[in-house]
mmCIF file with all atom_site columns, C-alpha atoms and ligand atoms in Angstrom:
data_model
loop_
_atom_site.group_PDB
_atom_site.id
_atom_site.type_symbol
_atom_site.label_atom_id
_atom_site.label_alt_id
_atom_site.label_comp_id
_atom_site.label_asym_id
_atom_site.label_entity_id
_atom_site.label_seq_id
_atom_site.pdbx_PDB_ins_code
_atom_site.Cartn_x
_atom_site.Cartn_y
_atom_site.Cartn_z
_atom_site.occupancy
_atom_site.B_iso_or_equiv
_atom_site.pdbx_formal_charge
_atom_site.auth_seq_id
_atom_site.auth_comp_id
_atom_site.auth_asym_id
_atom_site.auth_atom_id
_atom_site.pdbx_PDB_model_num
ATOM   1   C CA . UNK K 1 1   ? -50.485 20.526 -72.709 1.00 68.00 ? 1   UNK K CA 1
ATOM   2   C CA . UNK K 1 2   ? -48.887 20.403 -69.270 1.00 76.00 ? 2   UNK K CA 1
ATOM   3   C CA . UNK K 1 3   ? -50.178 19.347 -65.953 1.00 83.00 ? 3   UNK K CA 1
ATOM   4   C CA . UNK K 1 4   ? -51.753 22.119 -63.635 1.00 82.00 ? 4   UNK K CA 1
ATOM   5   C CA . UNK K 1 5   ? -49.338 23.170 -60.961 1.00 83.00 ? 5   UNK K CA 1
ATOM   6   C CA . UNK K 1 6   ? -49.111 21.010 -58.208 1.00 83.00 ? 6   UNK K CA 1
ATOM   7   C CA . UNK K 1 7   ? -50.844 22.161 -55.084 1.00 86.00 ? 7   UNK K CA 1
ATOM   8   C CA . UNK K 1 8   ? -49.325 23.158 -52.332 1.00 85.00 ? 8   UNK K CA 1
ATOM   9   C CA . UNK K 1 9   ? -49.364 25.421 -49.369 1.00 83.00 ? 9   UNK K CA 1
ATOM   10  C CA . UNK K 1 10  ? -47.388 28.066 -48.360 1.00 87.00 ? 10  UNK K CA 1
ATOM   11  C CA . UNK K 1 11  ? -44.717 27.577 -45.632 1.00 92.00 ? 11  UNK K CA 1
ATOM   12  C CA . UNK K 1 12  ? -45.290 30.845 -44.060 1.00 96.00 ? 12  UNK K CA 1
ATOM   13  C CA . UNK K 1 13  ? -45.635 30.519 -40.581 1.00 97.00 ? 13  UNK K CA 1
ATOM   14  C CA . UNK K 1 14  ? -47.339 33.878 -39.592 1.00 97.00 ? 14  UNK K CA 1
ATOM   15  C CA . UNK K 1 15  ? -51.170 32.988 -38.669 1.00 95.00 ? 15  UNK K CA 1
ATOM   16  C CA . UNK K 1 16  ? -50.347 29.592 -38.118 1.00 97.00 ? 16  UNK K CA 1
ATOM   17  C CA . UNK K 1 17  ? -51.545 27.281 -35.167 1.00 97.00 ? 17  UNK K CA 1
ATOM   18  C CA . UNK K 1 18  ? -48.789 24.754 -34.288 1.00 98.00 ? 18  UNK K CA 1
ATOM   19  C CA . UNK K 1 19  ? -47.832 22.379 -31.171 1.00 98.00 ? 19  UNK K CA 1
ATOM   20  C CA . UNK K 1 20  ? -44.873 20.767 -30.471 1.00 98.00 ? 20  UNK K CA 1
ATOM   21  C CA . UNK K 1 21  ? -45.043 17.656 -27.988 1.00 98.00 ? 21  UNK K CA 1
ATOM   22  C CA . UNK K 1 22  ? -41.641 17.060 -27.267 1.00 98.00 ? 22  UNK K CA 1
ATOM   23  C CA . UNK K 1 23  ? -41.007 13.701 -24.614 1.00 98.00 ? 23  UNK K CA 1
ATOM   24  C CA . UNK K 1 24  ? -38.522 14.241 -21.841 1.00 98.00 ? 24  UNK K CA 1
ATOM   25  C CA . UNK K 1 25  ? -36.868 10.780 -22.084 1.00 96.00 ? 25  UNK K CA 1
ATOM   26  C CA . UNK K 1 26  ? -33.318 11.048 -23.757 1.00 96.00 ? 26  UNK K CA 1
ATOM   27  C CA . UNK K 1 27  ? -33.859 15.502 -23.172 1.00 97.00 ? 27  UNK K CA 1
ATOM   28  C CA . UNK K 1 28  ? -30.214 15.569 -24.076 1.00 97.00 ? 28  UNK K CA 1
ATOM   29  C CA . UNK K 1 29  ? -31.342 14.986 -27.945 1.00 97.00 ? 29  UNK K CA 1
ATOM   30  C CA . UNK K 1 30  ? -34.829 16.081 -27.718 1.00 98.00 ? 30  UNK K CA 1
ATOM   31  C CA . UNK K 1 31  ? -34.163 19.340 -26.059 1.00 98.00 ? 31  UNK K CA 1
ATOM   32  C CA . UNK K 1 32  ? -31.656 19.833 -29.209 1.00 98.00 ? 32  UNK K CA 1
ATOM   33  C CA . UNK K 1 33  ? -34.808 18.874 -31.623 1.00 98.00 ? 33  UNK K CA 1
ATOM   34  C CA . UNK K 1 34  ? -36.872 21.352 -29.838 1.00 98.00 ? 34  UNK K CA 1
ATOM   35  C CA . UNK K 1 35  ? -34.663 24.150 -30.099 1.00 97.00 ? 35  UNK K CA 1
ATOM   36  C CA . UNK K 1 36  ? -34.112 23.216 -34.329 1.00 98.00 ? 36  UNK K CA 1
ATOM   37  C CA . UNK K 1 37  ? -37.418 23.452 -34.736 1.00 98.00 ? 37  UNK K CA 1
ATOM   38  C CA . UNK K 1 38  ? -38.713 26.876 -32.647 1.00 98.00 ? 38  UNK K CA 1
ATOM   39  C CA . UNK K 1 39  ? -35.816 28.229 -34.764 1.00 97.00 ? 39  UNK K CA 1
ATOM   40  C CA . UNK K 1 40  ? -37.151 26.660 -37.266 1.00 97.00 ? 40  UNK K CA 1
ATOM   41  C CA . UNK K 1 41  ? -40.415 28.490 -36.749 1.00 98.00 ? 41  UNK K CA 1
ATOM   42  C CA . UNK K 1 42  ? -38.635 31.624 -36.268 1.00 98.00 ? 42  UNK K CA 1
ATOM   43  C CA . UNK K 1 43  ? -37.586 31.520 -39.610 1.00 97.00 ? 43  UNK K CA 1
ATOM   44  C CA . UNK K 1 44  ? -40.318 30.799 -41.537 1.00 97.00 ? 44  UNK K CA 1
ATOM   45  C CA . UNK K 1 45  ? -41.671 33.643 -39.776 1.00 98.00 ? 45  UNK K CA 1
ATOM   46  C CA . UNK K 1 46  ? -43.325 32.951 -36.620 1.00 97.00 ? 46  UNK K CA 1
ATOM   47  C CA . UNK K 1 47  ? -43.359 34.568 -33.258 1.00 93.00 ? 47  UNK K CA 1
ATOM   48  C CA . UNK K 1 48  ? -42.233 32.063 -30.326 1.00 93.00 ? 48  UNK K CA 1
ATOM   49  C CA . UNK K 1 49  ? -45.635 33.320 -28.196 1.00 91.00 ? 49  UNK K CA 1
ATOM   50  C CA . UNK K 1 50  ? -47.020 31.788 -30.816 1.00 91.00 ? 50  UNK K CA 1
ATOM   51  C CA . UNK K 1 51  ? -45.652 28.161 -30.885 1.00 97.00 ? 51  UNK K CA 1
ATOM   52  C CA . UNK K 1 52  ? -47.602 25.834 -28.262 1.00 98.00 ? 52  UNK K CA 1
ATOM   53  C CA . UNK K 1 53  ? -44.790 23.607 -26.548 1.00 98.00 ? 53  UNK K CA 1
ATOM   54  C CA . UNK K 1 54  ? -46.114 20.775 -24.230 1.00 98.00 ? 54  UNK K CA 1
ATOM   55  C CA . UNK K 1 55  ? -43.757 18.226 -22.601 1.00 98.00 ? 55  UNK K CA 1
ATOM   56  C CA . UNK K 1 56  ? -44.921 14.593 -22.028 1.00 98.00 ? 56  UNK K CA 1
ATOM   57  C CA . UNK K 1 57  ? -42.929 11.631 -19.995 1.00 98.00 ? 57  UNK K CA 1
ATOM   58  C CA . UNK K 1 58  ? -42.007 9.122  -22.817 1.00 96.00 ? 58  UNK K CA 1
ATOM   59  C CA . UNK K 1 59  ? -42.380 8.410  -26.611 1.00 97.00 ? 59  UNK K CA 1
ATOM   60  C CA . UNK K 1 60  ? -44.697 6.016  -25.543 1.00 97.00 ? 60  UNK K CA 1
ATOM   61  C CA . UNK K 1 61  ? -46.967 9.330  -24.466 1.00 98.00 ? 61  UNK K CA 1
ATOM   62  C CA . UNK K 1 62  ? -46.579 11.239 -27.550 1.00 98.00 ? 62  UNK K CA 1
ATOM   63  C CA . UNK K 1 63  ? -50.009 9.708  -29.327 1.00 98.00 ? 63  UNK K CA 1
ATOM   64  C CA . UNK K 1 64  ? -52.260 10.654 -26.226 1.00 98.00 ? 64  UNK K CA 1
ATOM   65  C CA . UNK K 1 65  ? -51.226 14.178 -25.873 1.00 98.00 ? 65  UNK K CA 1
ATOM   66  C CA . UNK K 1 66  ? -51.502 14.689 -29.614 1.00 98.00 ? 66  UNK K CA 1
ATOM   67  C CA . UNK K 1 67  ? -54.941 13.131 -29.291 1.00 98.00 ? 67  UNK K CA 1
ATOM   68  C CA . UNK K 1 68  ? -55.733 15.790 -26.692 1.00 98.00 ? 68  UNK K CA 1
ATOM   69  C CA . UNK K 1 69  ? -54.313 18.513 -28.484 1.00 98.00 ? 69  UNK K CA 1
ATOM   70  C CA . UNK K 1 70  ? -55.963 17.394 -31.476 1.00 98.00 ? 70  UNK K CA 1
ATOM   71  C CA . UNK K 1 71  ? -59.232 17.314 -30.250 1.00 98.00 ? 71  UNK K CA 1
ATOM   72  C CA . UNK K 1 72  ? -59.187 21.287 -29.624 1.00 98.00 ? 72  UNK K CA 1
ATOM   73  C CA . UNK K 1 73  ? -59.437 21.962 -32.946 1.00 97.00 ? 73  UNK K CA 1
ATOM   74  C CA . UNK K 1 74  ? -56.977 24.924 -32.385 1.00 97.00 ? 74  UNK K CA 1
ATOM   75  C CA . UNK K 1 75  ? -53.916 23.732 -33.955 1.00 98.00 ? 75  UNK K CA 1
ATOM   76  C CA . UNK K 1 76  ? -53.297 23.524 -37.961 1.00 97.00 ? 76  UNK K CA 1
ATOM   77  C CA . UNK K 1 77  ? -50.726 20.594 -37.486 1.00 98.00 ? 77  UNK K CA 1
ATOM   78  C CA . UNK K 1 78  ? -48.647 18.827 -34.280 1.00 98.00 ? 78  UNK K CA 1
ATOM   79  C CA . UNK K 1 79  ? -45.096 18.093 -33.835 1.00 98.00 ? 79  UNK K CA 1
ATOM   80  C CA . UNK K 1 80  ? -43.868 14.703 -31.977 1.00 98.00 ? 80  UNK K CA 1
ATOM   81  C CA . UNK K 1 81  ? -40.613 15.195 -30.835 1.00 98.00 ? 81  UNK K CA 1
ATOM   82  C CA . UNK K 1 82  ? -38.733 11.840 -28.849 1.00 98.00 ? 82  UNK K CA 1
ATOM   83  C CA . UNK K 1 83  ? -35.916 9.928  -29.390 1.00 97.00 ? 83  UNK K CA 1
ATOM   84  C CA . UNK K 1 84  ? -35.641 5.707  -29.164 1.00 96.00 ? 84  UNK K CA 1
ATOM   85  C CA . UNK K 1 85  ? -32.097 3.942  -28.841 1.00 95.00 ? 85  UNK K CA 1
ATOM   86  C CA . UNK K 1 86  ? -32.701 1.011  -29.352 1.00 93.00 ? 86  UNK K CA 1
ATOM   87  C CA . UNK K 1 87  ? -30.995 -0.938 -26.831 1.00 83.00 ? 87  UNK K CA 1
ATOM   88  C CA . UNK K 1 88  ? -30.615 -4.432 -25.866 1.00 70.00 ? 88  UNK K CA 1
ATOM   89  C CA . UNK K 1 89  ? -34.401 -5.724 -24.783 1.00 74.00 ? 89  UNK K CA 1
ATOM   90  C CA . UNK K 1 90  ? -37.055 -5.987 -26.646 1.00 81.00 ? 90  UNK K CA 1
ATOM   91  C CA . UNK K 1 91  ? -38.453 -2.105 -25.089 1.00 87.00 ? 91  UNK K CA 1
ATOM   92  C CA . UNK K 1 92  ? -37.506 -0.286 -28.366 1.00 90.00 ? 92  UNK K CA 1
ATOM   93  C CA . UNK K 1 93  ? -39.626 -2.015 -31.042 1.00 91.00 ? 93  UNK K CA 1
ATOM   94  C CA . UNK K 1 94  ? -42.763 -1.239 -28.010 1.00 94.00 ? 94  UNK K CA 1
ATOM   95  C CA . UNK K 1 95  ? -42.260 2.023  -27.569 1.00 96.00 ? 95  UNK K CA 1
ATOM   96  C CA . UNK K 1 96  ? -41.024 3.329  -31.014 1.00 96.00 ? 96  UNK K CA 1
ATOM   97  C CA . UNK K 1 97  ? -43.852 0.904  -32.809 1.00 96.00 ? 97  UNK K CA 1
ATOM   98  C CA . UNK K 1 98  ? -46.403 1.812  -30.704 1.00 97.00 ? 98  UNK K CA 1
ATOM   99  C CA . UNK K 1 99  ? -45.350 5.316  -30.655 1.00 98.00 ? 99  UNK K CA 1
ATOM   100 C CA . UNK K 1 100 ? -45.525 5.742  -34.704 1.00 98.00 ? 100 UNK K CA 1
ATOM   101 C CA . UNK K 1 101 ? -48.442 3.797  -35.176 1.00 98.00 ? 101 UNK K CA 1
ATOM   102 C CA . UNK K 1 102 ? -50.584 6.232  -32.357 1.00 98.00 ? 102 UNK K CA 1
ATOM   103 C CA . UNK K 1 103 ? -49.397 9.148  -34.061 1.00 98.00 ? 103 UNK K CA 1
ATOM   104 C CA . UNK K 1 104 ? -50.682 8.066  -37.242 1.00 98.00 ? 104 UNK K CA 1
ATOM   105 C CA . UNK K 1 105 ? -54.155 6.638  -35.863 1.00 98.00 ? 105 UNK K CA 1
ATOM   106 C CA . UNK K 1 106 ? -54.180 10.381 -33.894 1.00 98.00 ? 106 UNK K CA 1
ATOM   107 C CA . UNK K 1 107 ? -53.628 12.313 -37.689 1.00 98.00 ? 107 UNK K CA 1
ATOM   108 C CA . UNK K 1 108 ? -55.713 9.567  -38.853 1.00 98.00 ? 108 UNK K CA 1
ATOM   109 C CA . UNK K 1 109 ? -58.744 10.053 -37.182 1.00 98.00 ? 109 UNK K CA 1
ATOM   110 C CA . UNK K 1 110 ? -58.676 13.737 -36.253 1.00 98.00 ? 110 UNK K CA 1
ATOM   111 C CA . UNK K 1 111 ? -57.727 15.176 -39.824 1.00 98.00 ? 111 UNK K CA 1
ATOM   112 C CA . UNK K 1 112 ? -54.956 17.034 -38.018 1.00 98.00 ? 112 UNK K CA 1
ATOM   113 C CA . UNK K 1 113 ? -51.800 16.331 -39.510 1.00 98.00 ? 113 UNK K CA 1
ATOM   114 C CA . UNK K 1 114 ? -49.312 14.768 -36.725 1.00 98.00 ? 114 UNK K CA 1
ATOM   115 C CA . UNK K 1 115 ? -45.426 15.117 -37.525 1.00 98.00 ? 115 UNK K CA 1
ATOM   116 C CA . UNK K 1 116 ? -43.142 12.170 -36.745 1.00 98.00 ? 116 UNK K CA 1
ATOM   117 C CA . UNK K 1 117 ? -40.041 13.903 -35.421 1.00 98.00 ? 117 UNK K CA 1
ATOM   118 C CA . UNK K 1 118 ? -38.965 10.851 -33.199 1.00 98.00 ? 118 UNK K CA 1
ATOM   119 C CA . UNK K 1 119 ? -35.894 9.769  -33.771 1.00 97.00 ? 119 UNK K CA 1
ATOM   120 C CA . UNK K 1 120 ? -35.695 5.952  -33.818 1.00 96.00 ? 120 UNK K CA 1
ATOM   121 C CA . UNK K 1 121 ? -31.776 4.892  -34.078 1.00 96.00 ? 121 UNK K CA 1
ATOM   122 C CA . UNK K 1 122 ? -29.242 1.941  -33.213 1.00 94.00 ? 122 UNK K CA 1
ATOM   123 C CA . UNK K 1 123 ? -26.728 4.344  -31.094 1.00 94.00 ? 123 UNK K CA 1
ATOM   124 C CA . UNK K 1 124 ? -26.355 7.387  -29.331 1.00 95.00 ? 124 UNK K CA 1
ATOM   125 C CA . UNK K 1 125 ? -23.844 8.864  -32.369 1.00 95.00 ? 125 UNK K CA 1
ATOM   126 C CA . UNK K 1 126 ? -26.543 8.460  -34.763 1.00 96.00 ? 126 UNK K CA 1
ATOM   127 C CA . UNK K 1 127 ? -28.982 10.450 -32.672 1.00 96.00 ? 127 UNK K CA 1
ATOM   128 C CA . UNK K 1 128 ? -26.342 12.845 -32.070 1.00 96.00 ? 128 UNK K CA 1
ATOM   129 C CA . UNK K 1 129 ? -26.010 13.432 -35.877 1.00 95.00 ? 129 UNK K CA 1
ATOM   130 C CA . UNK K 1 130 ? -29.521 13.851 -36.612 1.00 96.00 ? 130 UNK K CA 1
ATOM   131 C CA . UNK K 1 131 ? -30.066 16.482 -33.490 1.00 96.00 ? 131 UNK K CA 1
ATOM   132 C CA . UNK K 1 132 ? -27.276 19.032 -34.207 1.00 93.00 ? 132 UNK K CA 1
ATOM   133 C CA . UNK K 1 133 ? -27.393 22.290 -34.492 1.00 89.00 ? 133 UNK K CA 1
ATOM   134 C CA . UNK K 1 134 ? -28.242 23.450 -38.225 1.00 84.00 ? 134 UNK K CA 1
ATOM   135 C CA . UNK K 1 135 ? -28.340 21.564 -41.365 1.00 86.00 ? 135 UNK K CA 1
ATOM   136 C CA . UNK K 1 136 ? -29.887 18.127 -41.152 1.00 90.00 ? 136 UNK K CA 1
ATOM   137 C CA . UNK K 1 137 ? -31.208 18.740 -37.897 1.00 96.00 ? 137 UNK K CA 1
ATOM   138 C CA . UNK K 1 138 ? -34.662 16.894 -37.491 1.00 98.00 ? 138 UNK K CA 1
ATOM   139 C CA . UNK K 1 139 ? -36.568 18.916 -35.402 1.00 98.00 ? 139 UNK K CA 1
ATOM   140 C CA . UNK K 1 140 ? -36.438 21.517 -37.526 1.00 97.00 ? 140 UNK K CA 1
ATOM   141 C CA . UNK K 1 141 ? -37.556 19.331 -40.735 1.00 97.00 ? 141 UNK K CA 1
ATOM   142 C CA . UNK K 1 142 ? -40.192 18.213 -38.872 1.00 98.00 ? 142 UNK K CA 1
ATOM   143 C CA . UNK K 1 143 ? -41.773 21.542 -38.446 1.00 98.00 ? 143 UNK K CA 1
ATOM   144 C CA . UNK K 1 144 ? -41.266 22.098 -41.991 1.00 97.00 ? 144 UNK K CA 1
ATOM   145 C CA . UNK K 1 145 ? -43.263 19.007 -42.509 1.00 97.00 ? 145 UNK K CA 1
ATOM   146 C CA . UNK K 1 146 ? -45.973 20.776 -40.379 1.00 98.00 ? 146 UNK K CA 1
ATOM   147 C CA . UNK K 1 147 ? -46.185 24.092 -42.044 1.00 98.00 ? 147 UNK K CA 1
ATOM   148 C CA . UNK K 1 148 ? -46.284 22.402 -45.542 1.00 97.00 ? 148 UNK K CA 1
ATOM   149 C CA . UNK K 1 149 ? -49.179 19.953 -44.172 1.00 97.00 ? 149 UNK K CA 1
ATOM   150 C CA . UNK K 1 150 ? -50.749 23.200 -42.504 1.00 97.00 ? 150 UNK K CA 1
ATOM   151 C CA . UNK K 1 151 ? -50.259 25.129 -45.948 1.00 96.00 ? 151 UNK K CA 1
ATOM   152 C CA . UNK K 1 152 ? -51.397 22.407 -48.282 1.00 96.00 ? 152 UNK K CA 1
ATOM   153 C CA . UNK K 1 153 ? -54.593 22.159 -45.797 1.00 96.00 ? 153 UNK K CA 1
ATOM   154 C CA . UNK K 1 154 ? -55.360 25.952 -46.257 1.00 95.00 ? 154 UNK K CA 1
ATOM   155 C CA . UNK K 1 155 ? -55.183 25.819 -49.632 1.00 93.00 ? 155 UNK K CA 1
ATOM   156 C CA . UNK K 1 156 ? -57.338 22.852 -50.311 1.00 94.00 ? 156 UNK K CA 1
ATOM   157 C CA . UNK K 1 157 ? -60.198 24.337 -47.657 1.00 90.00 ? 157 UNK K CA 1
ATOM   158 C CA . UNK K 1 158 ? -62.108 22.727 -45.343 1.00 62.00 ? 158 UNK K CA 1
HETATM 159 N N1 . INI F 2 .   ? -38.938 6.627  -24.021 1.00 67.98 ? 201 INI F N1 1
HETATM 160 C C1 . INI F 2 .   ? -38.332 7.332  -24.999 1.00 67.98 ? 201 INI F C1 1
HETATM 161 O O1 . INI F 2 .   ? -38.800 8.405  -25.384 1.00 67.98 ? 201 INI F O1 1
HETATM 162 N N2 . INI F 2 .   ? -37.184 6.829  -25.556 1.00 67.98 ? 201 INI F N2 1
HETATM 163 C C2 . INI F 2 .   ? -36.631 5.655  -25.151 1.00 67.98 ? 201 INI F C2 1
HETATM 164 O O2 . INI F 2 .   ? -35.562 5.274  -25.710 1.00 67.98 ? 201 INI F O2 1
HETATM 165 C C3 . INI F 2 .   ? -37.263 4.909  -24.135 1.00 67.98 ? 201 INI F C3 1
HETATM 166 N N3 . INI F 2 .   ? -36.696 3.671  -23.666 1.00 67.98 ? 201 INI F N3 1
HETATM 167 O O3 . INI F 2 .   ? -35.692 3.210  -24.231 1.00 67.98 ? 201 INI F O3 1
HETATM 168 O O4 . INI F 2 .   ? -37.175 3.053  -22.730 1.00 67.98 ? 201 INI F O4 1
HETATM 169 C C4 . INI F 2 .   ? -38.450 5.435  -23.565 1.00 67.98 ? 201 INI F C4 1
HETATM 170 N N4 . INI F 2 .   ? -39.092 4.772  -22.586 1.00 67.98 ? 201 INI F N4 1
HETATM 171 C C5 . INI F 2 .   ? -40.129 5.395  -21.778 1.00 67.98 ? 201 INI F C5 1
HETATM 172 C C6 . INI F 2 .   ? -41.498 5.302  -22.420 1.00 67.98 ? 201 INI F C6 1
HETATM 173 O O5 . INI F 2 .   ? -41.611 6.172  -23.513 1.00 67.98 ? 201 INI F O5 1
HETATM 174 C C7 . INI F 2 .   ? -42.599 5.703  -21.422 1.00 67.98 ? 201 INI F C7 1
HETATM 175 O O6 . INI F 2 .   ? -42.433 7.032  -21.008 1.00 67.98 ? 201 INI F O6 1
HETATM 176 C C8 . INI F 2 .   ? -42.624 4.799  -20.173 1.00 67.98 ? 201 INI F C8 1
HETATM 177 O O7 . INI F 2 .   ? -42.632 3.437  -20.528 1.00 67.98 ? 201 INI F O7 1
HETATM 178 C C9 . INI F 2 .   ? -43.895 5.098  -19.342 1.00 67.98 ? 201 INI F C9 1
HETATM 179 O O8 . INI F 2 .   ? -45.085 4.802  -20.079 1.00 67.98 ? 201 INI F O8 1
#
């Protein structure tokens, strides 16, 4: 006896509905998240017409736009893309807390699956590191994240 196949969705991208919100604060590193993950989305098939890309002040504004862009009921899954250096006031924990915890309560409440692609690190190096080009890159993880979440969603029905 084994255990049925685990269930999961595919990855392809074609016919899929996805937005990325991507904060302007700290562009440097986000713009480099954005870019991993519409290549990202290229890869896995999808045409960049396609891909929904809205741009929002802060991390601190990620959970209301996904809220609104939830609430269309035209996307299969969201993208949050920000980055929080933590720096030497209190600021950080704020906006990086309250920024995960909307998220959630957004995919929480909607049913639409809400990718945390925010980077939340100590230094500039470290964000660096996890926005470069290629391998590791976590923009492009994250929207990996979304098409499996999108997939698995398909395949389980509504
Ligand atoms: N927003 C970020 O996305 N990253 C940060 O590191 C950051 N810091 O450090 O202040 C930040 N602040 C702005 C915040 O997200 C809001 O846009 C702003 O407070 C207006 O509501």
């Amino acid at each position: 006896m084994s255990a049925q196949q685990p269930l999961e969705g595919s990855t392809d991208a074609r016919g899929r509905k996805i937005a990325l919100i991507a904060a302007r604060f700290n562009d440097f590193i986000v713009s480099s998240l954005l870019k991993g993950a519409e290549a990202a989305w290229v890869e896995h098939g999808g045409a960049l017409e396609a891909l929904t890309v809205v741009r929002v002040p802060g991390a601190f504004e990620l959970p209301v736009a996904a809220r609104r862009l939830a609430a269309t009921g035209r996307y299969d899954a969201l993208v949050a893309l920000g980055c929080v250096i933590r720096g030497g006031t209190p600021h950080f924990e704020y906006v990086a807390g309250e920024c995960a915890r909307g998220l959630q309560q957004v995919a929480l409440s909607t049913g639409v699956p809400v990718i945390f692609g925010v980077l939340t690190v100590d230094t500039v190096e470290q964000a660096i590191e996890r926005a470069a080009t290629g391998a590791g890159n976590k923009g492009a993880e994250a929207l990996e994240s979304a098409l499996m979440m999108a997939g698995l969603f398909a395949a389980l029905g509504s």
